[in-house]
Coordinates of C-alpha atoms and ligand atoms in Angstrom, one line a residue:
M1 CA 231.5 -17.1 -61.4
E2 CA 229.5 -17.0 -58.5
T3 CA 225.6 -15.9 -59.0
F4 CA 224.9 -12.7 -57.0
Q5 CA 222.9 -14.5 -54.6
A6 CA 225.8 -16.9 -53.5
L7 CA 228.0 -13.6 -53.3
L8 CA 225.6 -11.9 -50.8
A9 CA 224.8 -15.4 -49.0
L10 CA 228.4 -15.2 -48.3
R11 CA 228.7 -11.6 -47.3
L12 CA 225.5 -12.2 -45.2
S13 CA 227.2 -15.0 -43.3
E14 CA 230.2 -13.0 -42.7
A15 CA 228.5 -10.2 -41.3
L16 CA 226.1 -12.6 -39.1
V17 CA 229.9 -13.7 -37.3
R18 CA 230.7 -10.5 -36.9
A19 CA 227.7 -9.5 -35.0
G20 CA 228.5 -12.6 -33.0
L21 CA 225.4 -14.6 -34.4
P22 CA 225.6 -18.5 -35.8
P23 CA 226.4 -17.9 -39.7
A24 CA 223.7 -19.9 -42.0
G25 CA 221.2 -17.2 -42.9
D26 CA 218.6 -18.0 -46.3
L27 CA 218.8 -15.3 -48.9
T28 CA 216.4 -15.7 -51.7
P29 CA 215.5 -13.4 -54.7
A30 CA 213.3 -10.6 -53.3
T31 CA 209.4 -11.2 -53.7
D32 CA 208.7 -7.5 -54.5
S33 CA 211.5 -6.1 -56.7
R34 CA 210.1 -2.6 -55.2
F35 CA 211.9 -3.0 -52.1
G36 CA 215.0 -4.5 -53.7
D37 CA 216.5 -7.6 -55.4
Y38 CA 217.6 -10.2 -52.7
Q39 CA 215.9 -10.5 -49.0
T40 CA 216.4 -12.4 -45.8
N41 CA 214.7 -13.0 -42.8
V42 CA 217.2 -14.3 -40.8
A43 CA 217.2 -11.4 -38.3
L44 CA 213.5 -12.8 -37.4
G45 CA 214.5 -16.5 -36.6
L46 CA 217.3 -15.2 -34.8
A47 CA 215.4 -12.9 -32.8
K48 CA 212.7 -15.5 -31.8
Q49 CA 215.6 -18.0 -30.3
R50 CA 217.1 -15.0 -28.5
E51 CA 214.6 -13.1 -27.4
E52 CA 215.4 -10.3 -28.8
T53 CA 213.7 -7.6 -31.1
P54 CA 214.0 -8.6 -35.1
R55 CA 214.5 -5.1 -35.8
A56 CA 217.3 -4.5 -33.4
L57 CA 218.7 -7.3 -34.5
A58 CA 218.7 -6.8 -38.4
Q59 CA 220.2 -3.2 -37.7
S60 CA 223.0 -4.6 -35.7
V61 CA 223.7 -7.2 -38.7
C62 CA 223.3 -4.2 -41.4
D63 CA 225.9 -2.2 -39.2
V64 CA 228.6 -5.0 -39.9
F65 CA 227.5 -6.1 -43.6
D66 CA 230.2 -5.6 -45.9
G67 CA 228.9 -5.6 -49.3
S68 CA 229.8 -2.4 -50.8
D69 CA 231.1 -3.6 -53.9
L70 CA 227.8 -5.1 -54.4
C71 CA 225.1 -3.4 -53.2
E72 CA 223.5 -0.4 -52.0
R73 CA 223.0 0.0 -48.3
P74 CA 220.7 -3.1 -46.6
Q75 CA 217.4 -1.9 -45.8
I76 CA 215.1 -2.8 -42.7
A77 CA 211.7 -3.5 -44.0
G78 CA 208.4 -4.6 -42.1
A79 CA 209.2 -6.9 -39.0
G80 CA 213.0 -7.2 -39.7
F81 CA 213.3 -8.3 -43.5
I82 CA 216.5 -7.5 -44.4
N83 CA 216.8 -6.2 -48.6
F84 CA 219.5 -5.6 -50.8
T85 CA 219.7 -3.8 -53.9
L86 CA 222.2 -4.8 -56.4
R87 CA 224.7 -1.5 -57.4
A88 CA 224.7 -0.4 -61.2
D89 CA 228.5 -1.3 -61.6
A90 CA 228.1 -4.6 -59.8
L91 CA 226.0 -5.9 -62.4
E92 CA 228.0 -4.5 -65.2
K93 CA 231.0 -6.1 -63.8
Q94 CA 229.1 -9.3 -63.7
L95 CA 227.3 -9.1 -67.4
T96 CA 231.0 -8.8 -68.8
G97 CA 231.7 -11.8 -67.0
L98 CA 228.6 -13.8 -68.3
A99 CA 229.5 -12.5 -71.6
K100 CA 232.4 -14.0 -71.8
D101 CA 231.3 -17.3 -70.1
E102 CA 230.3 -20.2 -72.5
R103 CA 228.0 -21.3 -69.6
L104 CA 226.4 -17.9 -68.6
G105 CA 227.5 -18.3 -65.1
V106 CA 225.4 -21.5 -64.8
A107 CA 228.5 -23.5 -62.6
R108 CA 228.9 -27.0 -62.4
T109 CA 227.3 -29.0 -59.7
E110 CA 230.0 -29.6 -57.1
A111 CA 228.3 -33.1 -56.3
P112 CA 227.9 -35.0 -59.9
R113 CA 225.2 -37.8 -59.4
R114 CA 225.2 -40.9 -61.6
I115 CA 222.0 -40.8 -63.0
V116 CA 219.4 -43.1 -65.0
I117 CA 216.4 -41.1 -66.2
D118 CA 213.3 -43.5 -66.9
F119 CA 211.1 -41.6 -69.3
G120 CA 208.5 -42.2 -72.1
S121 CA 208.7 -45.9 -72.0
P122 CA 205.4 -46.5 -74.3
N123 CA 204.4 -49.9 -74.8
V124 CA 204.2 -52.3 -77.9
A125 CA 201.4 -52.5 -80.1
K126 CA 199.8 -49.6 -78.9
P127 CA 199.8 -46.3 -80.4
M128 CA 201.7 -43.5 -78.8
H129 CA 199.0 -41.0 -78.2
V130 CA 198.9 -37.0 -77.1
G131 CA 199.6 -38.4 -73.5
H132 CA 203.0 -39.3 -74.0
I133 CA 203.9 -35.8 -74.7
R134 CA 204.0 -35.4 -71.1
S135 CA 206.9 -37.9 -69.9
T136 CA 208.6 -37.9 -72.9
V137 CA 209.0 -34.0 -73.0
L138 CA 209.6 -33.5 -69.4
G139 CA 212.2 -36.5 -69.1
D140 CA 214.1 -35.5 -72.2
A141 CA 214.1 -31.6 -70.6
L142 CA 215.6 -33.0 -66.9
A143 CA 218.3 -34.8 -68.6
R144 CA 219.1 -31.9 -70.8
I145 CA 219.2 -29.9 -67.7
A146 CA 221.2 -32.3 -65.3
T147 CA 223.6 -33.0 -68.0
F148 CA 224.2 -29.2 -68.4
L149 CA 225.0 -28.8 -64.8
G150 CA 227.5 -31.9 -64.9
H151 CA 225.6 -35.2 -63.9
D152 CA 226.4 -38.2 -65.5
V153 CA 223.1 -39.5 -67.4
I154 CA 221.9 -42.4 -68.8
R155 CA 218.4 -42.2 -70.8
D156 CA 216.7 -45.5 -70.9
N157 CA 213.5 -46.0 -72.3
H158 CA 211.5 -49.0 -70.7
I159 CA 209.7 -50.1 -73.3
G160 CA 206.2 -52.0 -72.4
D161 CA 207.3 -55.2 -74.4
W162 CA 206.3 -57.9 -72.4
G163 CA 203.2 -58.8 -70.9
T164 CA 199.5 -60.9 -70.7
Q165 CA 198.8 -59.0 -73.8
F166 CA 200.6 -60.7 -76.3
G167 CA 198.4 -63.7 -75.3
M168 CA 195.8 -62.0 -77.1
V169 CA 198.3 -60.1 -80.1
I170 CA 199.7 -63.4 -80.7
W171 CA 196.0 -65.3 -81.4
G172 CA 195.1 -62.1 -83.2
W173 CA 198.0 -62.6 -85.5
K174 CA 197.4 -66.2 -86.2
N175 CA 193.4 -65.7 -86.7
L176 CA 192.7 -62.7 -87.7
L177 CA 195.6 -60.7 -89.4
D178 CA 195.3 -58.9 -92.5
R179 CA 198.6 -58.5 -94.1
A180 CA 197.7 -55.3 -96.3
A181 CA 196.3 -53.4 -93.4
L182 CA 199.6 -54.1 -91.5
T183 CA 201.5 -53.1 -94.1
S184 CA 200.0 -49.8 -95.0
D185 CA 199.4 -49.2 -91.3
P186 CA 201.2 -51.4 -88.7
I187 CA 200.2 -50.2 -85.3
A188 CA 196.7 -49.4 -86.5
E189 CA 196.8 -53.4 -87.7
L190 CA 197.9 -54.5 -84.5
V191 CA 195.4 -52.5 -82.2
R192 CA 192.8 -53.8 -84.2
I193 CA 193.6 -57.6 -84.0
Y194 CA 194.2 -57.1 -80.5
K195 CA 190.8 -55.3 -79.8
T196 CA 188.7 -57.8 -81.9
T197 CA 191.0 -60.8 -79.8
N198 CA 189.9 -59.1 -76.5
E199 CA 185.9 -58.7 -77.2
R200 CA 185.7 -62.4 -78.9
G201 CA 187.7 -63.6 -75.4
T202 CA 185.3 -61.8 -73.4
A203 CA 182.5 -63.4 -75.1
E204 CA 184.1 -66.9 -75.8
P205 CA 185.5 -68.7 -73.1
A206 CA 187.6 -71.0 -76.1
V207 CA 189.1 -68.2 -77.7
R208 CA 190.2 -66.8 -73.5
E209 CA 192.0 -70.4 -73.3
A210 CA 193.6 -70.2 -76.7
C211 CA 194.9 -66.6 -75.8
R212 CA 196.3 -68.1 -72.5
D213 CA 197.9 -71.1 -74.5
E214 CA 199.5 -68.7 -76.8
L215 CA 201.0 -66.9 -73.8
V216 CA 202.2 -69.6 -72.0
R217 CA 204.2 -70.7 -75.5
L218 CA 205.8 -67.6 -75.8
Q219 CA 207.1 -67.8 -72.0
A220 CA 208.2 -71.3 -72.6
G221 CA 210.1 -69.9 -75.4
D222 CA 208.3 -71.3 -78.6
Q223 CA 209.6 -70.1 -81.7
E224 CA 207.2 -69.3 -84.0
N225 CA 205.7 -67.6 -80.9
F226 CA 209.0 -65.5 -80.4
A227 CA 209.3 -64.7 -84.0
I228 CA 205.8 -63.2 -83.7
W229 CA 206.4 -61.0 -80.7
Q230 CA 210.0 -60.2 -82.5
E231 CA 208.1 -59.1 -85.2
C232 CA 205.3 -57.2 -83.3
V233 CA 208.4 -55.1 -81.1
A234 CA 210.4 -54.2 -84.3
L235 CA 207.2 -52.6 -86.0
S236 CA 206.4 -50.6 -83.0
M237 CA 210.2 -49.6 -82.4
H238 CA 209.8 -48.4 -86.0
E239 CA 207.0 -46.0 -85.1
F240 CA 208.2 -44.8 -81.9
E241 CA 211.5 -44.0 -83.4
R242 CA 209.6 -41.7 -85.9
A243 CA 208.0 -40.1 -83.1
Y244 CA 211.4 -39.3 -81.5
Q245 CA 212.7 -38.1 -84.6
V246 CA 210.1 -35.5 -85.0
L247 CA 210.3 -34.4 -81.2
G248 CA 214.1 -34.6 -81.4
I249 CA 214.5 -37.0 -78.5
R250 CA 217.3 -39.8 -78.2
Y251 CA 217.7 -42.4 -75.8
D252 CA 220.9 -44.0 -74.7
I253 CA 219.8 -47.4 -73.9
Q254 CA 216.4 -48.8 -74.5
R255 CA 215.8 -51.8 -72.1
G256 CA 212.4 -53.1 -72.5
E257 CA 210.5 -55.3 -69.9
S258 CA 211.5 -58.1 -71.4
F259 CA 214.9 -57.7 -71.4
Y260 CA 214.4 -58.6 -67.6
N261 CA 212.8 -61.6 -68.2
D262 CA 215.6 -64.3 -67.2
R263 CA 216.4 -62.3 -63.9
L264 CA 212.8 -62.7 -62.6
P265 CA 212.8 -66.2 -61.2
A266 CA 215.7 -65.2 -59.1
I267 CA 214.4 -62.1 -57.9
V268 CA 211.7 -63.8 -56.4
E269 CA 213.7 -66.6 -54.7
R270 CA 216.0 -64.0 -53.2
L271 CA 213.0 -62.1 -51.6
Q272 CA 211.3 -65.2 -50.2
A273 CA 214.9 -66.1 -48.9
S274 CA 215.3 -63.2 -47.2
G275 CA 211.8 -62.9 -45.4
L276 CA 210.8 -60.0 -47.2
A277 CA 208.2 -61.9 -49.5
E278 CA 206.0 -64.4 -48.2
E279 CA 203.1 -66.9 -49.8
S280 CA 199.8 -65.7 -49.8
E281 CA 197.1 -67.3 -51.5
G282 CA 199.4 -69.2 -53.7
A283 CA 201.2 -65.8 -55.0
I284 CA 204.3 -64.5 -53.5
C285 CA 203.9 -61.0 -51.9
V286 CA 205.7 -58.2 -50.4
F287 CA 203.9 -57.2 -47.4
F288 CA 204.0 -53.4 -45.9
R289 CA 202.3 -54.0 -42.3
D290 CA 203.6 -51.4 -40.7
I291 CA 203.3 -48.5 -43.0
P292 CA 199.5 -47.5 -42.6
E293 CA 198.9 -46.6 -46.4
L294 CA 200.2 -49.8 -47.5
A295 CA 198.7 -51.9 -44.9
D296 CA 196.5 -53.0 -46.8
K297 CA 198.1 -52.9 -50.5
P298 CA 200.6 -55.8 -50.6
C299 CA 202.8 -56.1 -53.8
I300 CA 202.3 -59.1 -55.6
I301 CA 205.9 -60.4 -57.3
R302 CA 204.6 -64.0 -58.3
K303 CA 201.0 -64.8 -59.5
S304 CA 199.4 -67.9 -57.9
D305 CA 199.5 -68.9 -61.8
G306 CA 203.4 -68.7 -62.0
G307 CA 203.4 -65.7 -63.8
Y308 CA 205.5 -62.6 -63.1
N309 CA 204.4 -58.9 -62.7
Y310 CA 205.1 -55.6 -63.7
A311 CA 206.3 -55.1 -59.9
T312 CA 209.1 -58.2 -60.6
T313 CA 210.1 -56.6 -63.7
D314 CA 210.7 -53.1 -61.8
I315 CA 212.4 -54.7 -58.9
A316 CA 214.9 -56.3 -61.3
T317 CA 215.1 -52.9 -63.2
V318 CA 216.6 -51.3 -60.0
D319 CA 219.0 -54.2 -60.1
Y320 CA 220.3 -53.5 -63.4
R321 CA 220.6 -50.2 -62.9
L322 CA 222.3 -50.1 -59.6
D323 CA 224.5 -52.8 -60.4
D324 CA 225.2 -52.8 -64.0
L325 CA 225.0 -49.5 -65.0
Q326 CA 226.5 -48.0 -61.4
R327 CA 223.8 -45.5 -60.9
D328 CA 223.4 -43.9 -57.7
T329 CA 220.4 -41.9 -58.8
V330 CA 217.0 -43.4 -60.4
W331 CA 214.4 -40.8 -61.7
I332 CA 211.1 -42.5 -63.2
V333 CA 208.9 -40.1 -65.2
T334 CA 205.4 -41.3 -65.3
G335 CA 201.8 -40.6 -64.7
A336 CA 200.4 -40.3 -61.5
P337 CA 198.2 -43.1 -61.5
Q338 CA 201.8 -45.2 -61.0
Q339 CA 202.3 -43.5 -57.3
L340 CA 201.9 -46.7 -55.5
H341 CA 203.4 -49.0 -57.5
F342 CA 206.7 -47.0 -56.8
R343 CA 205.9 -46.5 -53.6
Q344 CA 206.4 -50.2 -52.8
I345 CA 209.2 -50.5 -55.7
F346 CA 211.3 -47.9 -53.5
E347 CA 210.1 -49.5 -50.3
I348 CA 211.3 -52.9 -51.5
A349 CA 214.5 -51.2 -52.3
R350 CA 214.8 -49.8 -49.0
R351 CA 214.0 -52.8 -47.3
E352 CA 217.0 -54.9 -49.4
D353 CA 219.4 -52.1 -48.1
R354 CA 219.7 -50.7 -51.7
Q355 CA 221.8 -47.6 -51.6
A356 CA 220.7 -44.9 -53.9
D357 CA 218.0 -41.8 -54.2
F358 CA 215.0 -43.2 -56.0
H359 CA 212.6 -40.5 -57.2
H360 CA 209.0 -40.8 -59.0
I361 CA 208.4 -37.8 -61.2
T362 CA 204.8 -37.7 -61.7
H363 CA 203.0 -35.6 -63.9
G364 CA 199.2 -34.7 -64.4
S365 CA 197.2 -35.1 -67.9
I366 CA 196.2 -33.3 -70.9
L367 CA 192.7 -32.4 -71.3
G368 CA 190.8 -31.5 -74.5
E369 CA 189.0 -28.1 -74.7
D370 CA 185.7 -30.0 -72.5
R371 CA 188.6 -29.9 -69.8
K372 CA 188.2 -34.4 -69.9
L373 CA 190.8 -36.2 -70.8
M374 CA 191.8 -35.5 -74.5
K375 CA 190.1 -37.8 -76.9
T376 CA 189.1 -38.0 -80.5
R377 CA 185.2 -37.5 -81.7
S378 CA 184.9 -41.2 -81.3
G379 CA 186.6 -41.3 -77.9
E380 CA 189.6 -42.8 -78.7
N381 CA 193.2 -41.5 -77.7
V382 CA 194.6 -38.8 -79.9
A383 CA 197.3 -40.5 -82.0
L384 CA 200.6 -38.6 -81.0
K385 CA 201.7 -38.5 -84.5
D386 CA 198.8 -36.9 -85.5
V387 CA 199.3 -34.0 -82.8
L388 CA 203.0 -33.7 -84.1
D389 CA 201.6 -33.4 -88.0
E390 CA 198.7 -30.8 -87.1
A391 CA 201.7 -29.0 -85.0
I392 CA 203.9 -28.5 -88.3
V393 CA 201.2 -27.7 -90.6
R394 CA 199.6 -25.0 -88.5
A395 CA 203.0 -23.8 -87.6
R396 CA 203.4 -23.4 -91.6
K397 CA 200.4 -21.5 -92.2
I398 CA 201.3 -18.8 -89.7
I399 CA 204.8 -18.6 -91.1
E400 CA 203.4 -18.3 -94.6
E401 CA 200.9 -15.2 -93.7
K402 CA 204.0 -13.5 -91.8
N403 CA 206.8 -14.2 -94.2
S404 CA 205.8 -14.9 -98.0
E405 CA 209.2 -14.9 -100.0
M406 CA 210.6 -17.7 -97.5
D407 CA 211.8 -20.8 -99.9
E408 CA 210.4 -23.8 -99.6
A409 CA 212.9 -25.9 -97.7
E410 CA 213.5 -23.3 -95.2
R411 CA 210.0 -23.0 -94.3
A412 CA 209.4 -26.4 -93.5
A413 CA 212.0 -26.3 -91.3
I414 CA 211.3 -23.2 -89.8
A415 CA 207.4 -24.8 -89.3
Q416 CA 209.2 -28.1 -87.9
I417 CA 210.8 -26.0 -85.1
I418 CA 207.7 -23.2 -84.0
G419 CA 205.5 -26.3 -84.2
I420 CA 207.2 -29.1 -82.3
G421 CA 208.4 -26.1 -80.4
A422 CA 204.7 -24.9 -79.1
V423 CA 203.7 -28.2 -78.2
K424 CA 206.8 -29.0 -75.8
Y425 CA 206.3 -25.5 -74.3
A426 CA 203.1 -25.7 -73.8
D427 CA 203.8 -28.7 -71.5
L428 CA 206.7 -27.8 -70.1
S429 CA 205.6 -24.4 -69.1
Q430 CA 203.1 -25.9 -66.6
Y431 CA 204.0 -27.0 -63.5
R432 CA 204.0 -30.9 -64.4
M433 CA 201.5 -32.1 -61.8
T434 CA 198.9 -29.7 -63.1
D435 CA 196.6 -31.0 -65.5
Y436 CA 195.8 -28.6 -68.5
V437 CA 193.8 -27.9 -71.3
F438 CA 195.6 -28.5 -75.0
S439 CA 194.7 -25.6 -77.2
W440 CA 196.4 -24.8 -80.3
D441 CA 195.3 -21.2 -80.7
R442 CA 197.0 -20.6 -77.5
M443 CA 200.3 -22.6 -77.8
L444 CA 201.1 -21.3 -81.3
S445 CA 200.1 -17.4 -80.2
F446 CA 203.0 -15.2 -80.6
Q447 CA 201.4 -13.5 -77.8
G448 CA 202.0 -14.8 -73.8
N449 CA 204.0 -17.5 -72.6
T450 CA 204.2 -19.4 -75.5
A451 CA 207.2 -20.9 -77.5
P452 CA 206.8 -18.6 -80.7
Y453 CA 206.8 -15.7 -78.5
L454 CA 209.9 -16.6 -77.0
Q455 CA 211.3 -17.7 -80.6
N456 CA 210.3 -13.9 -82.0
A457 CA 212.1 -12.6 -79.2
Y458 CA 215.1 -14.7 -80.1
V459 CA 214.6 -13.7 -84.2
R460 CA 213.9 -10.3 -83.5
I461 CA 217.5 -10.0 -81.8
Q462 CA 219.3 -11.5 -85.0
S463 CA 217.4 -9.0 -87.0
I464 CA 218.9 -6.0 -85.1
F465 CA 222.1 -7.7 -85.5
R466 CA 221.7 -7.9 -89.3
K467 CA 220.5 -4.3 -89.3
A468 CA 223.6 -3.0 -87.2
G469 CA 225.8 -5.3 -89.7
E470 CA 227.9 -7.0 -86.8
Q471 CA 227.2 -9.8 -84.4
P472 CA 228.7 -8.4 -81.4
A473 CA 231.6 -10.2 -80.2
D474 CA 231.0 -12.1 -76.8
D475 CA 233.8 -10.2 -74.9
A476 CA 232.1 -7.1 -76.0
D477 CA 233.2 -3.8 -74.6
K478 CA 232.4 -3.0 -71.1
I479 CA 228.6 -2.8 -70.7
S480 CA 227.4 0.2 -69.3
L481 CA 223.6 0.8 -67.5
S482 CA 222.1 3.7 -67.6
D483 CA 218.5 3.2 -68.1
A484 CA 216.1 1.5 -65.3
A485 CA 214.9 -0.9 -68.2
E486 CA 218.5 -1.8 -68.6
K487 CA 218.8 -2.2 -65.2
V488 CA 216.0 -4.8 -65.0
L489 CA 216.8 -6.7 -68.3
A490 CA 220.8 -6.9 -66.9
K491 CA 219.3 -8.5 -63.5
R492 CA 217.4 -10.9 -65.4
L493 CA 220.1 -12.0 -67.4
C494 CA 222.3 -12.6 -64.1
Q495 CA 219.4 -14.7 -62.9
F496 CA 219.6 -17.4 -65.1
A497 CA 223.0 -18.7 -63.4
E498 CA 220.4 -19.2 -59.8
I499 CA 217.5 -20.5 -62.2
V500 CA 218.9 -23.5 -63.6
P501 CA 220.3 -25.6 -60.9
A502 CA 217.0 -24.7 -58.5
I503 CA 214.8 -26.5 -61.4
L504 CA 216.3 -30.2 -59.9
N505 CA 215.1 -29.2 -56.6
D506 CA 211.8 -30.2 -57.2
F507 CA 212.0 -31.0 -61.2
R508 CA 210.3 -28.3 -62.2
P509 CA 211.2 -26.8 -66.2
N510 CA 208.2 -25.0 -65.5
V511 CA 210.5 -22.6 -63.4
L512 CA 213.0 -22.3 -66.4
A513 CA 209.9 -21.7 -68.8
N514 CA 208.8 -18.8 -66.6
Y515 CA 211.8 -17.2 -66.2
L516 CA 212.6 -17.0 -70.0
F517 CA 209.1 -15.8 -70.5
E518 CA 209.9 -12.9 -67.6
L519 CA 213.3 -12.3 -69.8
A520 CA 211.6 -11.7 -72.9
N521 CA 209.2 -9.6 -71.4
S522 CA 212.4 -7.5 -70.2
F523 CA 213.9 -7.6 -73.3
H524 CA 210.9 -6.1 -75.1
A525 CA 210.7 -3.1 -72.4
F526 CA 214.0 -2.5 -72.6
Y527 CA 214.0 -2.2 -76.5
E528 CA 211.3 0.0 -76.1
A529 CA 212.7 2.1 -73.9
C530 CA 216.5 2.3 -75.1
P531 CA 217.3 2.9 -78.7
V532 CA 219.8 0.5 -80.0
L533 CA 220.7 1.1 -83.4
K534 CA 220.2 4.6 -83.1
S535 CA 222.2 5.2 -80.4
E536 CA 225.6 7.0 -80.2
K537 CA 229.2 4.7 -79.3
P538 CA 229.5 3.7 -76.7
T539 CA 226.3 3.3 -75.7
R540 CA 225.0 1.7 -79.0
S541 CA 227.9 -1.5 -78.3
S542 CA 227.0 -1.9 -74.8
R543 CA 222.9 -2.1 -75.9
L544 CA 224.3 -4.6 -78.6
A545 CA 226.0 -6.5 -76.0
L546 CA 222.9 -6.8 -73.7
C547 CA 221.0 -7.9 -76.8
K548 CA 223.2 -10.5 -77.6
L549 CA 223.4 -12.0 -74.2
T550 CA 219.7 -11.9 -74.4
A551 CA 219.8 -14.0 -77.4
R552 CA 222.4 -16.2 -76.1
V553 CA 220.0 -16.9 -72.5
L554 CA 217.2 -17.5 -74.8
H555 CA 218.8 -20.0 -77.2
R556 CA 220.3 -21.9 -74.3
G557 CA 217.2 -22.0 -72.4
L558 CA 214.9 -23.2 -74.7
D559 CA 217.8 -26.0 -75.7
L560 CA 217.5 -26.8 -72.1
L561 CA 213.7 -27.9 -72.7
G562 CA 214.4 -29.2 -76.0
I563 CA 212.9 -26.3 -77.8
G564 CA 215.0 -25.2 -81.0
V565 CA 215.4 -21.3 -82.4
P566 CA 214.9 -20.5 -86.1
E567 CA 217.2 -17.4 -87.1
R568 CA 214.2 -16.0 -89.0
M569 CA 210.6 -16.5 -88.6
Ligands
LIG1 N1 205.2 -48.7 -70.1 C1 204.8 -47.8 -68.5 C2 203.7 -47.4 -69.3 O1 203.2 -46.9 -70.4 C3 205.7 -46.8 -67.9 C4 207.5 -47.6 -67.7 C5 207.5 -46.7 -66.6 N2 208.8 -47.2 -66.1 C6 208.9 -48.1 -65.1 N3 210.3 -48.8 -65.1 N4 207.9 -48.9 -64.9 O2 202.8 -46.9 -68.2

């Protein structure tokens, strides 16, 4: 199935050819629906090149435009814009097609990529905090969308399970560990021994020295230290898994930093041999002297003490993804502070002539009500677990107020769908680079651009079907559009297939979120203006079919964002 945008673009280029003009023309959704549904400014650009008047050129295109099966006669507006308004019968035909299409009109990509998405990627022996929501939820949504569009996706958790902090963790483990505390809350105990060791190390050079020894021993493969490290990783992974289960996140592979450890010496040798890396004050570095912003920011791939860096691991990670996993596209989702790091990594890959598309997909921060980074009263990061638990508790209270006769198991299940959906949607409905204020009241509200509002629209439709005593079939009778509100809703439903592929242009799931919000608004306007159950056949079945399509788009759209829908709430 083609979208209206694609169909009209084709007709437009045919008209351009007929008018003796070059066929390329941009056709976009109208910015103001009063002037139509789609528009093009092609006449403005062409007229400028050819020194003609734009309105006259637009007229010559309109004269030979053949689209009477799709739209009304195109209208010329302003300086020479051409506006197109869809015909009701074309919309009816399109909707009948959408209703039968399992993909709701969304085409599979013609250029499928082999993508690896690196997202979430928390660090061992540190708690997952509220900040991890962004990369985790954004990466998951992008993975779902890319998969739906027909790309081959591997989801990789690049866990921070190696590095200098383990010297301190191991020393703390040997000297400070409280076994009982470790059993009751492992991550809290790991954090405590890490912090205490760090403080002691700052004050006592002997402790600092001892930590370095522990690290060297770990890196040399000492059995005792290796076993401690393994236990720390296992405890942390267990904690991560719990969060992923509540969030509904899954990974295909989890290659932590330690996985690349054996590969690091060869990387440094290779870059030195090819002349890309050089020695500088005892360290091995890659310089970017020809790139002004990076000229004074070399990438250190081996420190003067012989240790390797985060960057070295990431160069090995590029190798693994391209060579072992056979990927042609790499998406890395992390916060904006890592921009310089990935700029360097991607530049090194380019210099090594690695053929792949690399994208660093960055995001902003989550703020507290005071518009500063979200922290607890005592100034700590807010634990992710606490946020997720509270989301579910709060959602449960709301359901109890709304619907007191629901049984316990159903209430718990729905509270999870609504609470977690609210947290995810609050994040995904923002442009990813924007910092946003975390507000329980706003995200759990049934009004406004929130998950509960969208879930509620879906639930309302299901209750219409229950009252109707039927679930309309997907290949429902012909849909006919007479009321203005029906047409607006119909156009929105057709836009789903245009919106979904566009999300990946700049990795913006918020475009989908905002679309779903507008769809729900259009549905409510339709439901106010057009009686469904009280109307006569065939209007009744046509309107039920519109309800059904709306529910399917809401369901699918929320699913692409990683958000569930309850059948009741
Ligand atoms: N563990 C890192 C952090 O918490 C994120 C890792 C991102 N991925 C990567 N390939 N470096 O900041």
